[in-house]
Amino acid sequence: MGKVVMYSSVSVDGFIADEDDQPGPLFDWLTNGDVPLDDSGVLRVSRTSYDHTRPYWDRIGVTIAGRRVFDLTDGWDGKPPSGIDHVIVVTHRPAPEGWDPGAPFHFVDGVEAAVAKARELAGDRVVEIAAGDVGGQALAAGLVDEVRMDVVPVVFGSGRRFFGSVRAQHLLEDPDVAIRGDRVLHLSYRVRRDHEAR
């Protein structure tokens, strides 16, 4: 079974978007390099970021996102981003009116059900959970194996928090990845399972 990874680009002070849901410079590292990251012609990163990011992207089978992200992206026009096979949308609302029922999107009520469905669909591939409220809920429920972040050198001051509304303390292992890219620091932490600080 593949691992569950909570992931996003994030400001130094822990925000994944500003108060207006705008990422500001958080994704600049994805377009400031020489190496194409995918076939879009838009994403071009440094060689260091490519060598770190592309193999990870190739392991993702399913992405879990909240309804806010789904709505902000217009559901990616029914095509999962970056070649991912399926998207699980955590929501209390049904699919939008006129939504193509054949699109590989699954609308699920609650993070536990979302992770269960994602694991089933992903097999031995990675289940990625978008950071923010949904990712924070999954972390609090003990469903996240790894926290992965691309830290961008900017301070937002306020906005959408990487860990959403998580209030309790959760211990992570020492970073097993710390790679300096161009205007980004790639970090990865395993979630500590042996105890949780209260």
Tab-separated table of C-alpha atoms in Angstrom:
chain	number	residue	atom	x	y	z
A	1	MET	CA	0.000	0.000	0.000
A	2	GLY	CA	1.336	3.424	-0.938
A	3	LYS	CA	2.003	6.087	1.624
A	4	VAL	CA	-0.178	9.126	2.311
A	5	VAL	CA	1.668	12.402	1.798
A	6	MET	CA	0.467	15.889	2.767
A	7	TYR	CA	1.978	18.363	0.322
A	8	SER	CA	2.090	21.966	-0.895
A	9	SER	CA	4.324	24.924	-1.580
A	10	VAL	CA	4.340	27.128	1.509
A	11	SER	CA	5.580	30.496	2.724
A	12	VAL	CA	8.269	30.656	5.405
A	13	ASP	CA	5.558	31.599	7.916
A	14	GLY	CA	3.368	28.612	7.037
A	15	PHE	CA	0.763	29.816	4.518
A	16	ILE	CA	-0.283	28.145	1.249
A	17	ALA	CA	-2.275	31.145	-0.019
A	18	ASP	CA	-3.094	34.669	1.034
A	19	GLU	CA	-6.442	35.850	2.443
A	20	ASP	CA	-7.861	36.004	-1.116
A	21	ASP	CA	-6.778	32.404	-1.915
A	22	GLN	CA	-3.973	33.705	-4.142
A	23	PRO	CA	-0.590	31.907	-4.067
A	24	GLY	CA	1.464	35.029	-4.783
A	25	PRO	CA	5.086	33.949	-5.409
A	26	LEU	CA	4.629	30.441	-3.965
A	27	PHE	CA	4.734	28.822	-7.406
A	28	ASP	CA	7.449	31.015	-8.946
A	29	TRP	CA	9.984	28.208	-8.485
A	30	LEU	CA	7.864	26.124	-10.872
A	31	THR	CA	8.470	28.549	-13.759
A	32	ASN	CA	11.918	30.048	-13.119
A	33	GLY	CA	14.161	27.258	-14.403
A	34	ASP	CA	15.493	25.695	-17.581
A	35	VAL	CA	14.241	22.111	-17.204
A	36	PRO	CA	10.661	21.258	-18.306
A	37	LEU	CA	8.832	19.576	-15.415
A	38	ASP	CA	5.988	18.265	-17.601
A	39	ASP	CA	4.669	18.508	-21.162
A	40	SER	CA	2.711	21.741	-20.580
A	41	GLY	CA	5.565	23.982	-21.670
A	42	VAL	CA	4.749	26.182	-18.664
A	43	LEU	CA	6.440	24.414	-15.769
A	44	ARG	CA	10.219	24.839	-15.946
A	45	VAL	CA	12.368	24.339	-12.868
A	46	SER	CA	16.019	24.110	-11.885
A	47	ARG	CA	17.744	20.770	-12.431
A	48	THR	CA	17.875	20.259	-8.662
A	49	SER	CA	14.122	20.818	-8.289
A	50	TYR	CA	13.408	18.584	-11.282
A	51	ASP	CA	15.484	15.720	-9.864
A	52	HIS	CA	13.549	16.009	-6.600
A	53	THR	CA	10.030	16.731	-7.881
A	54	ARG	CA	9.579	14.662	-11.058
A	55	PRO	CA	10.197	11.242	-9.454
A	56	TYR	CA	7.748	12.137	-6.682
A	57	TRP	CA	5.076	13.274	-9.148
A	58	ASP	CA	5.528	10.015	-11.069
A	59	ARG	CA	4.667	8.038	-7.918
A	60	ILE	CA	1.356	9.858	-7.221
A	61	GLY	CA	-1.721	7.790	-8.031
A	62	VAL	CA	-4.458	9.828	-6.350
A	63	THR	CA	-4.752	13.386	-5.079
A	64	ILE	CA	-7.161	14.390	-2.306
A	65	ALA	CA	-8.318	18.002	-2.225
A	66	GLY	CA	-11.054	19.979	-0.558
A	67	ARG	CA	-14.035	21.542	-2.275
A	68	ARG	CA	-12.418	25.003	-2.014
A	69	VAL	CA	-9.465	23.920	-4.182
A	70	PHE	CA	-11.780	22.084	-6.559
A	71	ASP	CA	-13.928	25.200	-7.007
A	72	LEU	CA	-10.919	27.547	-7.335
A	73	THR	CA	-9.495	25.407	-10.154
A	74	ASP	CA	-12.892	24.835	-11.817
A	75	GLY	CA	-12.334	21.141	-11.218
A	76	TRP	CA	-9.305	21.206	-13.517
A	77	ASP	CA	-11.884	20.967	-16.333
A	78	GLY	CA	-12.486	17.341	-15.382
A	79	LYS	CA	-8.878	16.295	-16.029
A	80	PRO	CA	-6.728	15.458	-12.994
A	81	PRO	CA	-3.610	17.650	-12.811
A	82	SER	CA	-0.094	16.461	-13.690
A	83	GLY	CA	-1.156	13.108	-15.097
A	84	ILE	CA	-2.667	11.856	-11.838
A	85	ASP	CA	-5.200	9.038	-12.295
A	86	HIS	CA	-7.897	10.154	-9.824
A	87	VAL	CA	-8.902	13.103	-7.670
A	88	ILE	CA	-10.899	12.668	-4.460
A	89	VAL	CA	-12.822	15.798	-3.473
A	90	VAL	CA	-13.740	16.059	0.215
A	91	THR	CA	-17.081	17.838	0.318
A	92	HIS	CA	-20.514	17.825	1.884
A	93	ARG	CA	-22.005	18.978	-1.426
A	94	PRO	CA	-22.718	16.937	-4.550
A	95	ALA	CA	-20.769	17.299	-7.779
A	96	PRO	CA	-21.517	20.557	-9.623
A	97	GLU	CA	-24.524	20.602	-11.923
A	98	GLY	CA	-23.575	19.354	-15.370
A	99	TRP	CA	-20.418	17.609	-14.089
A	100	ASP	CA	-19.281	14.731	-16.308
A	101	PRO	CA	-19.921	11.572	-14.253
A	102	GLY	CA	-17.242	9.781	-16.292
A	103	ALA	CA	-14.478	12.132	-15.129
A	104	PRO	CA	-12.056	10.423	-12.693
A	105	PHE	CA	-13.212	12.557	-9.771
A	106	HIS	CA	-14.846	11.136	-6.659
A	107	PHE	CA	-16.879	13.307	-4.264
A	108	VAL	CA	-16.567	11.978	-0.716
A	109	ASP	CA	-17.904	13.210	2.630
A	110	GLY	CA	-15.049	13.270	5.175
A	111	VAL	CA	-11.285	12.715	5.226
A	112	GLU	CA	-11.431	9.142	6.567
A	113	ALA	CA	-13.647	8.041	3.667
A	114	ALA	CA	-11.476	10.035	1.239
A	115	VAL	CA	-8.246	8.358	2.361
A	116	ALA	CA	-9.872	4.903	2.276
A	117	LYS	CA	-11.150	5.462	-1.275
A	118	ALA	CA	-7.813	6.957	-2.359
A	119	ARG	CA	-5.833	3.986	-0.975
A	120	GLU	CA	-8.141	1.617	-2.834
A	121	LEU	CA	-7.635	3.499	-6.121
A	122	ALA	CA	-3.905	4.177	-5.695
A	123	GLY	CA	-2.776	0.624	-4.913
A	124	ASP	CA	0.950	0.859	-4.166
A	125	ARG	CA	1.247	4.418	-5.490
A	126	VAL	CA	1.313	7.585	-3.370
A	127	VAL	CA	-1.877	9.188	-2.077
A	128	GLU	CA	-1.273	12.917	-1.992
A	129	ILE	CA	-3.393	15.180	0.220
A	130	ALA	CA	-3.360	18.885	-0.509
A	131	ALA	CA	-2.185	20.879	2.488
A	132	GLY	CA	-4.717	23.170	4.145
A	133	ASP	CA	-7.898	22.268	5.989
A	134	VAL	CA	-8.332	18.802	4.460
A	135	GLY	CA	-4.669	17.901	4.924
A	136	GLY	CA	-4.760	19.183	8.488
A	137	GLN	CA	-7.842	17.085	9.249
A	138	ALA	CA	-6.105	13.999	7.863
A	139	LEU	CA	-2.987	14.705	9.952
A	140	ALA	CA	-5.091	15.155	13.094
A	141	ALA	CA	-6.857	11.846	12.342
A	142	GLY	CA	-3.501	10.012	12.115
A	143	LEU	CA	-3.908	9.300	8.395
A	144	VAL	CA	-0.768	11.051	7.086
A	145	ASP	CA	2.551	9.195	6.742
A	146	GLU	CA	4.695	12.062	5.458
A	147	VAL	CA	4.632	15.857	5.330
A	148	ARG	CA	6.271	17.263	2.217
A	149	MET	CA	6.678	20.991	1.617
A	150	ASP	CA	8.345	23.326	-0.847
A	151	VAL	CA	9.274	26.314	1.328
A	152	VAL	CA	9.430	29.584	-0.597
A	153	PRO	CA	11.321	32.598	0.820
A	154	VAL	CA	8.345	34.896	1.354
A	155	VAL	CA	6.399	35.953	4.461
A	156	PHE	CA	2.629	36.286	3.971
A	157	GLY	CA	1.660	37.379	7.481
A	158	SER	CA	-1.802	35.851	7.134
A	159	GLY	CA	-3.818	33.629	4.831
A	160	ARG	CA	-4.560	29.922	4.406
A	161	ARG	CA	-2.447	27.867	6.793
A	162	PHE	CA	-0.461	24.830	5.625
A	163	PHE	CA	-1.880	22.703	8.443
A	164	GLY	CA	-5.364	24.230	8.301
A	165	SER	CA	-7.035	24.412	11.682
A	166	VAL	CA	-4.839	21.821	13.442
A	167	ARG	CA	-4.613	22.833	17.102
A	168	ALA	CA	-2.885	19.869	18.755
A	169	GLN	CA	0.855	19.271	18.598
A	170	HIS	CA	2.090	16.542	16.246
A	171	LEU	CA	5.701	15.378	16.228
A	172	LEU	CA	7.514	14.757	12.964
A	173	GLU	CA	10.790	12.921	12.449
A	174	ASP	CA	13.919	14.818	11.491
A	175	PRO	CA	13.725	15.834	7.828
A	176	ASP	CA	14.805	12.984	5.578
A	177	VAL	CA	14.926	15.376	2.621
A	178	ALA	CA	16.321	18.918	2.634
A	179	ILE	CA	17.199	20.108	-0.866
A	180	ARG	CA	17.924	23.666	-1.899
A	181	GLY	CA	16.460	24.627	-5.263
A	182	ASP	CA	16.212	28.036	-6.936
A	183	ARG	CA	13.993	30.194	-4.652
A	184	VAL	CA	12.693	27.062	-2.877
A	185	LEU	CA	13.726	24.638	-0.147
A	186	HIS	CA	12.310	21.124	-0.599
A	187	LEU	CA	11.634	19.409	2.741
A	188	SER	CA	10.125	16.088	3.714
A	189	TYR	CA	9.297	14.741	7.185
A	190	ARG	CA	7.910	11.382	8.223
A	191	VAL	CA	5.087	11.656	10.760
A	192	ARG	CA	6.131	10.200	14.097
A	193	ARG	CA	3.857	7.318	15.077
A	194	ASP	CA	5.288	6.233	18.455
A	195	HIS	CA	3.632	9.068	20.410
A	196	GLU	CA	1.946	12.391	19.931
A	197	ALA	CA	2.818	15.399	22.084
A	198	ARG	CA	-0.227	16.949	23.677
